[in-house]
Amino acid sequence: MKLAGNLLTTPQSIHGDSGDSSTLFPGFQTLKQLDRSWTSREKNSVAVKRALAESVTCFSPTRPKMSSIRALRQLSAVSSRAAVSRAACSAVRGRLVSSLPVSGTRAFSVSARASGQGTGPLIADVALSNKLHEELKYEKETIAELASEPDFLRDFKAQGKWQLEDVTFNDEVNMTRKFGNENLRLTFSIVDIRGEHDEAFDNESAPEEGEEGSNEEEVLTTYPIRASLTVTKSGVTGAMSIDMMCQEGQFVVDNIAYYREGGLVTDSTAEGDWRRRGIYMGPQFDTLDVGLQEEFDKFLQERGIDGNLALFIPEFAEYKEQAEYVRWLEGVKGFVDA
């Protein structure tokens, strides 16, 4: 009886009397070859250990021939599976290695990484600083003639009616006045200024061809500025607040509110703002009787809330906005360059 690969010879070779294992059973040479071909992990597998143990005992002359044949078949099967497993692992490992991306260069250069860390001069900072410098130079050249106090402001102060409270770096302007036993406080903000006039108004105000340009000085400012007037009286607990819109040389009243507590009208705390929300603010001014509206207008004009003041506020707001813009440019540029 023979097994493929000449692992077994004749039955007589198995039950011979010789003590040489290679003579009795040439298949031992095959076992040695298999043992050398297996890896340490394959030797430790349960299937290999079981096959080896059975092969060693079945190769004894006292064991039947069929047991040795079965053992060799098991060893051959285990060896075949191990070979296939090693081939599969090698193929998968080859595919994984070939699929990995090979980077010839770094994703970021040294200069880009340094810029991201904020070390050294940054290109964006230098460009921004240069642009700020250009804008600042242009604005300073534009207002060079305004280095001294403008004429309109000097004339307004010479009248002596209102005290102007202009705080640098603030967008709000306060004007105060004493009128009899009343204390008047008018507040407006420069943030209401728009950089450009309405296109529709410009088209309407533009002189037609052939007309003289002498009326250009009569064109008034078109952007509205909100103003709030607070009126308090000495020895009186109440106060009156009048919200108005200053535009085109006149004041347009929007609302008149009365406060039983005079201090509440100027309370800028969160509690004061919360308390004002629950107070009845009165009707819209334009819903009042026309005669009542006219009397309120006279009341305001008598206290200096007139056309002259309505012309001064937009002009001063534009003057202050320009000065604050230059200060803003200087501050931002200094911070960027630091």
mmCIF file of C-alpha atoms in Angstrom:
data_model
loop_
_atom_site.group_PDB
_atom_site.id
_atom_site.type_symbol
_atom_site.label_atom_id
_atom_site.label_comp_id
_atom_site.label_asym_id
_atom_site.label_seq_id
_atom_site.Cartn_x
_atom_site.Cartn_y
_atom_site.Cartn_z
ATOM 1 C CA MET A 1 0.000 0.000 0.000
ATOM 2 C CA LYS A 2 1.368 3.450 -0.959
ATOM 3 C CA LEU A 3 0.544 7.066 -0.014
ATOM 4 C CA ALA A 4 1.011 10.003 -2.377
ATOM 5 C CA GLY A 5 4.388 11.688 -2.106
ATOM 6 C CA ASN A 6 6.081 8.356 -1.222
ATOM 7 C CA LEU A 7 5.601 8.990 2.446
ATOM 8 C CA LEU A 8 4.871 5.259 2.897
ATOM 9 C CA THR A 9 6.417 2.283 1.140
ATOM 10 C CA THR A 10 5.238 -1.220 1.462
ATOM 11 C CA PRO A 11 3.630 -2.598 4.575
ATOM 12 C CA GLN A 12 6.755 -4.603 5.206
ATOM 13 C CA SER A 13 8.796 -1.450 5.682
ATOM 14 C CA ILE A 14 6.539 -0.438 8.516
ATOM 15 C CA HIS A 15 6.787 -3.712 10.418
ATOM 16 C CA GLY A 16 10.447 -4.424 9.663
ATOM 17 C CA ASP A 17 12.893 -5.587 12.288
ATOM 18 C CA SER A 18 15.431 -2.845 11.801
ATOM 19 C CA GLY A 19 15.886 -0.348 14.623
ATOM 20 C CA ASP A 20 16.607 2.557 12.287
ATOM 21 C CA SER A 21 13.538 4.727 12.165
ATOM 22 C CA SER A 22 14.449 6.080 8.730
ATOM 23 C CA THR A 23 14.752 2.537 7.401
ATOM 24 C CA LEU A 24 11.625 1.320 9.094
ATOM 25 C CA PHE A 25 9.616 4.351 8.028
ATOM 26 C CA PRO A 26 10.995 6.875 5.577
ATOM 27 C CA GLY A 27 8.070 9.103 6.444
ATOM 28 C CA PHE A 28 10.028 10.351 9.476
ATOM 29 C CA GLN A 29 12.127 12.434 7.108
ATOM 30 C CA THR A 30 8.941 14.053 5.908
ATOM 31 C CA LEU A 31 7.960 14.788 9.511
ATOM 32 C CA LYS A 32 11.248 16.568 10.050
ATOM 33 C CA GLN A 33 10.738 18.624 6.927
ATOM 34 C CA LEU A 34 7.236 19.563 8.027
ATOM 35 C CA ASP A 35 8.499 20.447 11.477
ATOM 36 C CA ARG A 36 11.088 22.803 10.011
ATOM 37 C CA SER A 37 8.574 24.410 7.648
ATOM 38 C CA TRP A 38 6.047 25.248 10.349
ATOM 39 C CA THR A 39 6.337 28.458 12.271
ATOM 40 C CA SER A 40 6.334 28.566 16.039
ATOM 41 C CA ARG A 41 2.747 29.834 16.078
ATOM 42 C CA GLU A 42 1.637 26.948 13.817
ATOM 43 C CA LYS A 43 3.417 24.405 16.035
ATOM 44 C CA ASN A 44 1.481 25.669 19.019
ATOM 45 C CA SER A 45 -1.852 25.280 17.269
ATOM 46 C CA VAL A 46 -4.154 22.573 18.621
ATOM 47 C CA ALA A 47 -4.506 20.795 15.257
ATOM 48 C CA VAL A 48 -0.752 20.432 14.755
ATOM 49 C CA LYS A 49 -0.135 19.204 18.292
ATOM 50 C CA ARG A 50 -2.885 16.608 17.970
ATOM 51 C CA ALA A 51 -1.588 15.403 14.567
ATOM 52 C CA LEU A 52 2.017 15.145 15.775
ATOM 53 C CA ALA A 53 1.063 13.224 18.872
ATOM 54 C CA GLU A 54 -0.949 10.742 16.895
ATOM 55 C CA SER A 55 1.736 10.370 14.223
ATOM 56 C CA VAL A 56 4.435 9.575 16.743
ATOM 57 C CA THR A 57 2.437 6.813 18.352
ATOM 58 C CA CYS A 58 0.982 5.414 15.155
ATOM 59 C CA PHE A 59 4.403 4.976 13.559
ATOM 60 C CA SER A 60 5.133 2.258 16.095
ATOM 61 C CA PRO A 61 5.319 -1.293 14.597
ATOM 62 C CA THR A 62 2.587 -2.380 16.997
ATOM 63 C CA ARG A 63 -0.017 0.035 15.574
ATOM 64 C CA PRO A 64 -2.204 -0.906 12.611
ATOM 65 C CA LYS A 65 -1.250 0.374 9.206
ATOM 66 C CA MET A 66 -4.452 2.418 8.762
ATOM 67 C CA SER A 67 -3.705 4.527 11.888
ATOM 68 C CA SER A 68 -0.376 5.659 10.492
ATOM 69 C CA ILE A 69 -1.927 6.476 7.171
ATOM 70 C CA ARG A 70 -4.641 8.552 8.855
ATOM 71 C CA ALA A 71 -2.036 10.397 10.889
ATOM 72 C CA LEU A 72 -0.042 11.287 7.809
ATOM 73 C CA ARG A 73 -3.184 12.519 6.130
ATOM 74 C CA GLN A 74 -3.882 14.757 9.117
ATOM 75 C CA LEU A 75 -0.350 16.086 9.066
ATOM 76 C CA SER A 76 -0.560 16.742 5.343
ATOM 77 C CA ALA A 77 -3.889 18.548 5.761
ATOM 78 C CA VAL A 78 -2.554 20.678 8.605
ATOM 79 C CA SER A 79 0.574 21.497 6.606
ATOM 80 C CA SER A 80 -1.526 22.470 3.590
ATOM 81 C CA ARG A 81 -3.763 24.742 5.678
ATOM 82 C CA ALA A 82 -0.722 26.361 7.264
ATOM 83 C CA ALA A 83 0.832 27.004 3.866
ATOM 84 C CA VAL A 84 -2.387 28.506 2.554
ATOM 85 C CA SER A 85 -2.706 30.674 5.684
ATOM 86 C CA ARG A 86 0.845 31.988 5.286
ATOM 87 C CA ALA A 87 0.259 32.740 1.613
ATOM 88 C CA ALA A 88 -2.974 34.577 2.382
ATOM 89 C CA CYS A 89 -1.344 36.636 5.137
ATOM 90 C CA SER A 90 1.517 37.539 2.825
ATOM 91 C CA ALA A 91 -0.899 38.619 0.100
ATOM 92 C CA VAL A 92 -2.991 40.763 2.469
ATOM 93 C CA ARG A 93 0.126 42.298 3.976
ATOM 94 C CA GLY A 94 1.389 43.130 0.490
ATOM 95 C CA ARG A 95 -1.865 44.804 -0.462
ATOM 96 C CA LEU A 96 -1.932 46.859 2.743
ATOM 97 C CA VAL A 97 1.609 48.045 2.246
ATOM 98 C CA SER A 98 0.996 48.947 -1.381
ATOM 99 C CA SER A 99 -2.189 50.840 -0.496
ATOM 100 C CA LEU A 100 -0.496 53.087 2.069
ATOM 101 C CA PRO A 101 0.136 56.600 0.691
ATOM 102 C CA VAL A 102 3.747 57.515 0.233
ATOM 103 C CA SER A 103 4.373 61.171 1.022
ATOM 104 C CA GLY A 104 7.350 62.665 -0.679
ATOM 105 C CA THR A 105 7.012 66.063 0.997
ATOM 106 C CA ARG A 106 5.617 67.445 4.242
ATOM 107 C CA ALA A 107 2.080 68.819 4.202
ATOM 108 C CA PHE A 108 3.160 72.189 5.600
ATOM 109 C CA SER A 109 6.349 74.088 5.189
ATOM 110 C CA VAL A 110 8.323 75.458 8.092
ATOM 111 C CA SER A 111 7.280 79.024 7.350
ATOM 112 C CA ALA A 112 3.577 78.123 7.262
ATOM 113 C CA ARG A 113 3.834 76.304 10.563
ATOM 114 C CA ALA A 114 5.638 79.223 12.133
ATOM 115 C CA SER A 115 2.951 81.587 10.900
ATOM 116 C CA GLY A 116 0.249 79.376 12.341
ATOM 117 C CA GLN A 117 1.987 79.497 15.712
ATOM 118 C CA GLY A 118 2.128 83.302 15.650
ATOM 119 C CA THR A 119 5.926 83.528 15.744
ATOM 120 C CA GLY A 120 7.751 86.126 13.721
ATOM 121 C CA PRO A 121 6.269 88.826 11.481
ATOM 122 C CA LEU A 122 3.045 87.678 9.831
ATOM 123 C CA ILE A 123 2.269 88.618 6.257
ATOM 124 C CA ALA A 124 -1.381 89.358 7.016
ATOM 125 C CA ASP A 125 -0.458 91.646 9.914
ATOM 126 C CA VAL A 126 2.004 93.615 7.815
ATOM 127 C CA ALA A 127 -0.521 94.031 5.001
ATOM 128 C CA LEU A 128 -3.229 95.128 7.439
ATOM 129 C CA SER A 129 -0.902 97.620 9.105
ATOM 130 C CA ASN A 130 0.044 99.126 5.745
ATOM 131 C CA LYS A 131 -3.597 99.471 4.764
ATOM 132 C CA LEU A 132 -4.444 101.116 8.072
ATOM 133 C CA HIS A 133 -1.544 103.504 7.565
ATOM 134 C CA GLU A 134 -2.846 104.491 4.141
ATOM 135 C CA GLU A 135 -6.346 105.092 5.464
ATOM 136 C CA LEU A 136 -5.059 107.034 8.452
ATOM 137 C CA LYS A 137 -2.868 109.214 6.247
ATOM 138 C CA TYR A 138 -5.782 109.996 3.958
ATOM 139 C CA GLU A 139 -8.129 110.880 6.821
ATOM 140 C CA LYS A 140 -5.570 113.121 8.500
ATOM 141 C CA GLU A 141 -4.963 114.971 5.255
ATOM 142 C CA THR A 142 -8.705 115.379 4.794
ATOM 143 C CA ILE A 143 -9.268 116.911 8.223
ATOM 144 C CA ALA A 144 -6.036 118.873 8.357
ATOM 145 C CA GLU A 145 -7.987 122.103 8.251
ATOM 146 C CA LEU A 146 -10.092 120.897 11.198
ATOM 147 C CA ALA A 147 -7.126 120.739 13.538
ATOM 148 C CA SER A 148 -8.442 123.847 15.218
ATOM 149 C CA GLU A 149 -12.002 124.311 16.408
ATOM 150 C CA PRO A 150 -14.349 124.807 13.431
ATOM 151 C CA ASP A 151 -16.310 128.018 13.065
ATOM 152 C CA PHE A 152 -19.751 126.475 13.556
ATOM 153 C CA LEU A 153 -18.689 124.993 16.887
ATOM 154 C CA ARG A 154 -17.089 128.218 18.036
ATOM 155 C CA ASP A 155 -20.219 130.193 17.167
ATOM 156 C CA PHE A 156 -22.455 127.718 18.948
ATOM 157 C CA LYS A 157 -20.423 127.918 22.144
ATOM 158 C CA ALA A 158 -20.412 131.711 21.930
ATOM 159 C CA GLN A 159 -24.198 131.751 22.251
ATOM 160 C CA GLY A 160 -23.888 130.316 25.759
ATOM 161 C CA LYS A 161 -27.243 128.536 25.786
ATOM 162 C CA TRP A 162 -26.069 124.933 25.901
ATOM 163 C CA GLN A 163 -23.144 123.263 27.603
ATOM 164 C CA LEU A 164 -21.603 120.632 25.349
ATOM 165 C CA GLU A 165 -20.319 117.442 27.023
ATOM 166 C CA ASP A 166 -18.106 115.715 24.461
ATOM 167 C CA VAL A 167 -16.198 112.757 25.901
ATOM 168 C CA THR A 168 -13.379 111.331 23.793
ATOM 169 C CA PHE A 169 -13.870 107.729 22.583
ATOM 170 C CA ASN A 170 -17.612 107.888 23.398
ATOM 171 C CA ASP A 171 -20.294 107.830 20.735
ATOM 172 C CA GLU A 172 -22.894 109.691 22.812
ATOM 173 C CA VAL A 173 -22.972 113.461 23.213
ATOM 174 C CA ASN A 174 -24.813 115.250 26.013
ATOM 175 C CA MET A 175 -25.987 118.858 25.981
ATOM 176 C CA THR A 176 -27.265 120.451 29.172
ATOM 177 C CA ARG A 177 -29.040 123.691 29.903
ATOM 178 C CA LYS A 178 -30.666 125.459 32.832
ATOM 179 C CA PHE A 179 -34.059 127.014 32.007
ATOM 180 C CA GLY A 180 -35.757 128.620 35.017
ATOM 181 C CA ASN A 181 -36.262 125.854 37.578
ATOM 182 C CA GLU A 182 -35.901 123.222 34.872
ATOM 183 C CA ASN A 183 -32.890 121.108 34.042
ATOM 184 C CA LEU A 184 -32.704 120.143 30.367
ATOM 185 C CA ARG A 185 -30.534 117.347 29.105
ATOM 186 C CA LEU A 186 -30.389 116.514 25.395
ATOM 187 C CA THR A 187 -28.616 113.313 24.319
ATOM 188 C CA PHE A 188 -27.808 112.085 20.811
ATOM 189 C CA SER A 189 -25.437 109.538 19.275
ATOM 190 C CA ILE A 190 -23.092 109.739 16.316
ATOM 191 C CA VAL A 191 -23.787 106.133 15.281
ATOM 192 C CA ASP A 192 -26.878 107.308 13.418
ATOM 193 C CA ILE A 193 -24.722 109.018 10.809
ATOM 194 C CA ARG A 194 -24.768 107.368 7.418
ATOM 195 C CA GLY A 195 -21.761 107.695 5.151
ATOM 196 C CA GLU A 196 -23.748 108.429 2.027
ATOM 197 C CA HIS A 197 -26.924 110.309 1.244
ATOM 198 C CA ASP A 198 -29.938 108.492 -0.099
ATOM 199 C CA GLU A 199 -29.685 108.095 -3.848
ATOM 200 C CA ALA A 200 -33.268 109.169 -4.285
ATOM 201 C CA PHE A 201 -32.699 112.405 -2.373
ATOM 202 C CA ASP A 202 -29.507 113.102 -4.289
ATOM 203 C CA ASN A 203 -31.362 112.754 -7.558
ATOM 204 C CA GLU A 204 -34.108 115.054 -6.368
ATOM 205 C CA SER A 205 -31.761 117.670 -4.924
ATOM 206 C CA ALA A 206 -29.349 117.681 -7.864
ATOM 207 C CA PRO A 207 -29.782 120.884 -9.908
ATOM 208 C CA GLU A 208 -30.934 120.462 -13.458
ATOM 209 C CA GLU A 209 -28.828 121.580 -16.387
ATOM 210 C CA GLY A 210 -28.852 125.329 -16.837
ATOM 211 C CA GLU A 211 -29.696 126.054 -13.212
ATOM 212 C CA GLU A 212 -27.318 128.042 -11.088
ATOM 213 C CA GLY A 213 -25.478 126.215 -8.330
ATOM 214 C CA SER A 214 -26.162 128.918 -5.753
ATOM 215 C CA ASN A 215 -28.727 126.716 -4.000
ATOM 216 C CA GLU A 216 -26.200 123.981 -3.170
ATOM 217 C CA GLU A 217 -25.576 125.529 0.241
ATOM 218 C CA GLU A 218 -29.264 125.223 1.072
ATOM 219 C CA VAL A 219 -29.242 121.424 0.724
ATOM 220 C CA LEU A 220 -29.596 120.085 4.242
ATOM 221 C CA THR A 221 -28.350 116.861 5.760
ATOM 222 C CA THR A 222 -30.609 113.941 4.903
ATOM 223 C CA TYR A 223 -29.645 111.364 7.529
ATOM 224 C CA PRO A 224 -31.788 111.430 10.675
ATOM 225 C CA ILE A 225 -30.307 111.500 14.162
ATOM 226 C CA ARG A 226 -32.284 110.389 17.165
ATOM 227 C CA ALA A 227 -32.286 112.674 20.176
ATOM 228 C CA SER A 228 -33.784 112.380 23.636
ATOM 229 C CA LEU A 229 -34.658 115.340 25.834
ATOM 230 C CA THR A 230 -35.074 114.930 29.586
ATOM 231 C CA VAL A 231 -36.819 117.674 31.554
ATOM 232 C CA THR A 232 -36.668 117.719 35.349
ATOM 233 C CA LYS A 233 -37.682 120.419 37.833
ATOM 234 C CA SER A 234 -36.072 121.376 41.102
ATOM 235 C CA GLY A 235 -38.162 120.182 44.028
ATOM 236 C CA VAL A 236 -40.397 118.028 41.793
ATOM 237 C CA THR A 237 -40.132 114.241 41.846
ATOM 238 C CA GLY A 238 -41.472 113.654 38.349
ATOM 239 C CA ALA A 239 -39.710 113.948 34.996
ATOM 240 C CA MET A 240 -40.616 114.131 31.336
ATOM 241 C CA SER A 241 -38.767 112.394 28.509
ATOM 242 C CA ILE A 242 -39.249 113.430 24.884
ATOM 243 C CA ASP A 243 -37.972 111.232 22.037
ATOM 244 C CA MET A 244 -37.363 113.134 18.818
ATOM 245 C CA MET A 245 -35.836 112.814 15.378
ATOM 246 C CA CYS A 246 -33.514 115.554 14.167
ATOM 247 C CA GLN A 247 -33.606 115.877 10.401
ATOM 248 C CA GLU A 248 -33.501 118.571 7.741
ATOM 249 C CA GLY A 249 -33.274 121.462 10.179
ATOM 250 C CA GLN A 250 -36.172 120.528 12.416
ATOM 251 C CA PHE A 251 -37.175 118.267 15.294
ATOM 252 C CA VAL A 252 -39.946 115.734 14.789
ATOM 253 C CA VAL A 253 -41.387 114.500 18.086
ATOM 254 C CA ASP A 254 -42.042 110.789 18.282
ATOM 255 C CA ASN A 255 -43.143 110.219 21.862
ATOM 256 C CA ILE A 256 -43.543 112.035 25.177
ATOM 257 C CA ALA A 257 -43.317 109.962 28.364
ATOM 258 C CA TYR A 258 -43.919 111.012 31.954
ATOM 259 C CA TYR A 259 -42.146 109.395 34.917
ATOM 260 C CA ARG A 260 -43.443 109.771 38.442
ATOM 261 C CA GLU A 261 -39.919 109.132 39.717
ATOM 262 C CA GLY A 262 -37.501 111.569 38.173
ATOM 263 C CA GLY A 263 -34.436 109.430 38.838
ATOM 264 C CA LEU A 264 -35.878 106.543 36.858
ATOM 265 C CA VAL A 265 -35.562 108.366 33.545
ATOM 266 C CA THR A 266 -31.761 108.518 33.843
ATOM 267 C CA ASP A 267 -31.217 105.207 35.660
ATOM 268 C CA SER A 268 -28.937 103.155 33.391
ATOM 269 C CA THR A 269 -28.865 100.032 35.569
ATOM 270 C CA ALA A 270 -30.546 96.766 34.620
ATOM 271 C CA GLU A 271 -33.125 97.311 37.344
ATOM 272 C CA GLY A 272 -33.929 100.778 36.018
ATOM 273 C CA ASP A 273 -34.338 99.446 32.491
ATOM 274 C CA TRP A 274 -36.622 96.688 33.791
ATOM 275 C CA ARG A 275 -38.796 99.147 35.683
ATOM 276 C CA ARG A 276 -39.144 101.437 32.670
ATOM 277 C CA ARG A 277 -40.506 98.582 30.584
ATOM 278 C CA GLY A 278 -43.659 98.403 32.655
ATOM 279 C CA ILE A 279 -44.442 102.124 32.538
ATOM 280 C CA TYR A 280 -47.053 103.545 30.187
ATOM 281 C CA MET A 281 -45.077 105.643 27.711
ATOM 282 C CA GLY A 282 -47.976 107.648 26.342
ATOM 283 C CA PRO A 283 -49.459 107.649 22.839
ATOM 284 C CA GLN A 284 -47.660 108.268 19.598
ATOM 285 C CA PHE A 285 -47.201 111.987 19.182
ATOM 286 C CA ASP A 286 -48.759 112.139 15.717
ATOM 287 C CA THR A 287 -51.983 110.593 17.056
ATOM 288 C CA LEU A 288 -52.563 113.522 19.400
ATOM 289 C CA ASP A 289 -54.862 116.396 18.572
ATOM 290 C CA VAL A 290 -53.216 118.765 16.110
ATOM 291 C CA GLY A 291 -53.665 121.705 18.462
ATOM 292 C CA LEU A 292 -51.987 119.757 21.272
ATOM 293 C CA GLN A 293 -49.093 118.916 18.987
ATOM 294 C CA GLU A 294 -48.605 122.584 18.145
ATOM 295 C CA GLU A 295 -48.511 123.558 21.821
ATOM 296 C CA PHE A 296 -45.849 120.955 22.514
ATOM 297 C CA ASP A 297 -43.805 122.323 19.618
ATOM 298 C CA LYS A 298 -43.984 125.816 21.117
ATOM 299 C CA PHE A 299 -43.003 124.377 24.494
ATOM 300 C CA LEU A 300 -39.831 122.940 22.959
ATOM 301 C CA GLN A 301 -38.927 125.979 20.901
ATOM 302 C CA GLU A 302 -39.144 128.221 23.932
ATOM 303 C CA ARG A 303 -36.486 126.069 25.586
ATOM 304 C CA GLY A 304 -34.092 126.215 22.646
ATOM 305 C CA ILE A 305 -35.164 123.033 20.848
ATOM 306 C CA ASP A 306 -35.489 124.848 17.563
ATOM 307 C CA GLY A 307 -34.222 124.907 13.986
ATOM 308 C CA ASN A 308 -30.788 126.295 14.898
ATOM 309 C CA LEU A 309 -30.139 123.385 17.227
ATOM 310 C CA ALA A 310 -31.516 120.966 14.630
ATOM 311 C CA LEU A 311 -28.888 122.242 12.190
ATOM 312 C CA PHE A 312 -26.062 122.116 14.705
ATOM 313 C CA ILE A 313 -26.562 118.514 15.884
ATOM 314 C CA PRO A 314 -25.977 116.757 12.517
ATOM 315 C CA GLU A 315 -23.000 118.990 11.768
ATOM 316 C CA PHE A 316 -21.378 118.346 15.118
ATOM 317 C CA ALA A 317 -22.180 114.619 14.917
ATOM 318 C CA GLU A 318 -20.367 114.405 11.601
ATOM 319 C CA TYR A 319 -17.437 116.385 12.989
ATOM 320 C CA LYS A 320 -17.147 114.141 16.042
ATOM 321 C CA GLU A 321 -17.589 110.951 14.041
ATOM 322 C CA GLN A 322 -14.663 111.919 11.837
ATOM 323 C CA ALA A 323 -12.465 112.637 14.853
ATOM 324 C CA GLU A 324 -13.441 109.362 16.538
ATOM 325 C CA TYR A 325 -12.763 107.452 13.331
ATOM 326 C CA VAL A 326 -9.214 108.798 13.210
ATOM 327 C CA ARG A 327 -8.713 107.816 16.852
ATOM 328 C CA TRP A 328 -10.083 104.363 16.064
ATOM 329 C CA LEU A 329 -7.633 103.929 13.174
ATOM 330 C CA GLU A 330 -4.728 104.982 15.385
ATOM 331 C CA GLY A 331 -5.758 102.592 18.143
ATOM 332 C CA VAL A 332 -6.254 99.595 15.856
ATOM 333 C CA LYS A 333 -2.982 100.197 14.000
ATOM 334 C CA GLY A 334 -1.065 100.549 17.242
ATOM 335 C CA PHE A 335 -2.526 97.291 18.520
ATOM 336 C CA VAL A 336 -1.752 95.392 15.309
ATOM 337 C CA ASP A 337 1.822 96.697 15.239
ATOM 338 C CA ALA A 338 2.471 95.865 18.900
#
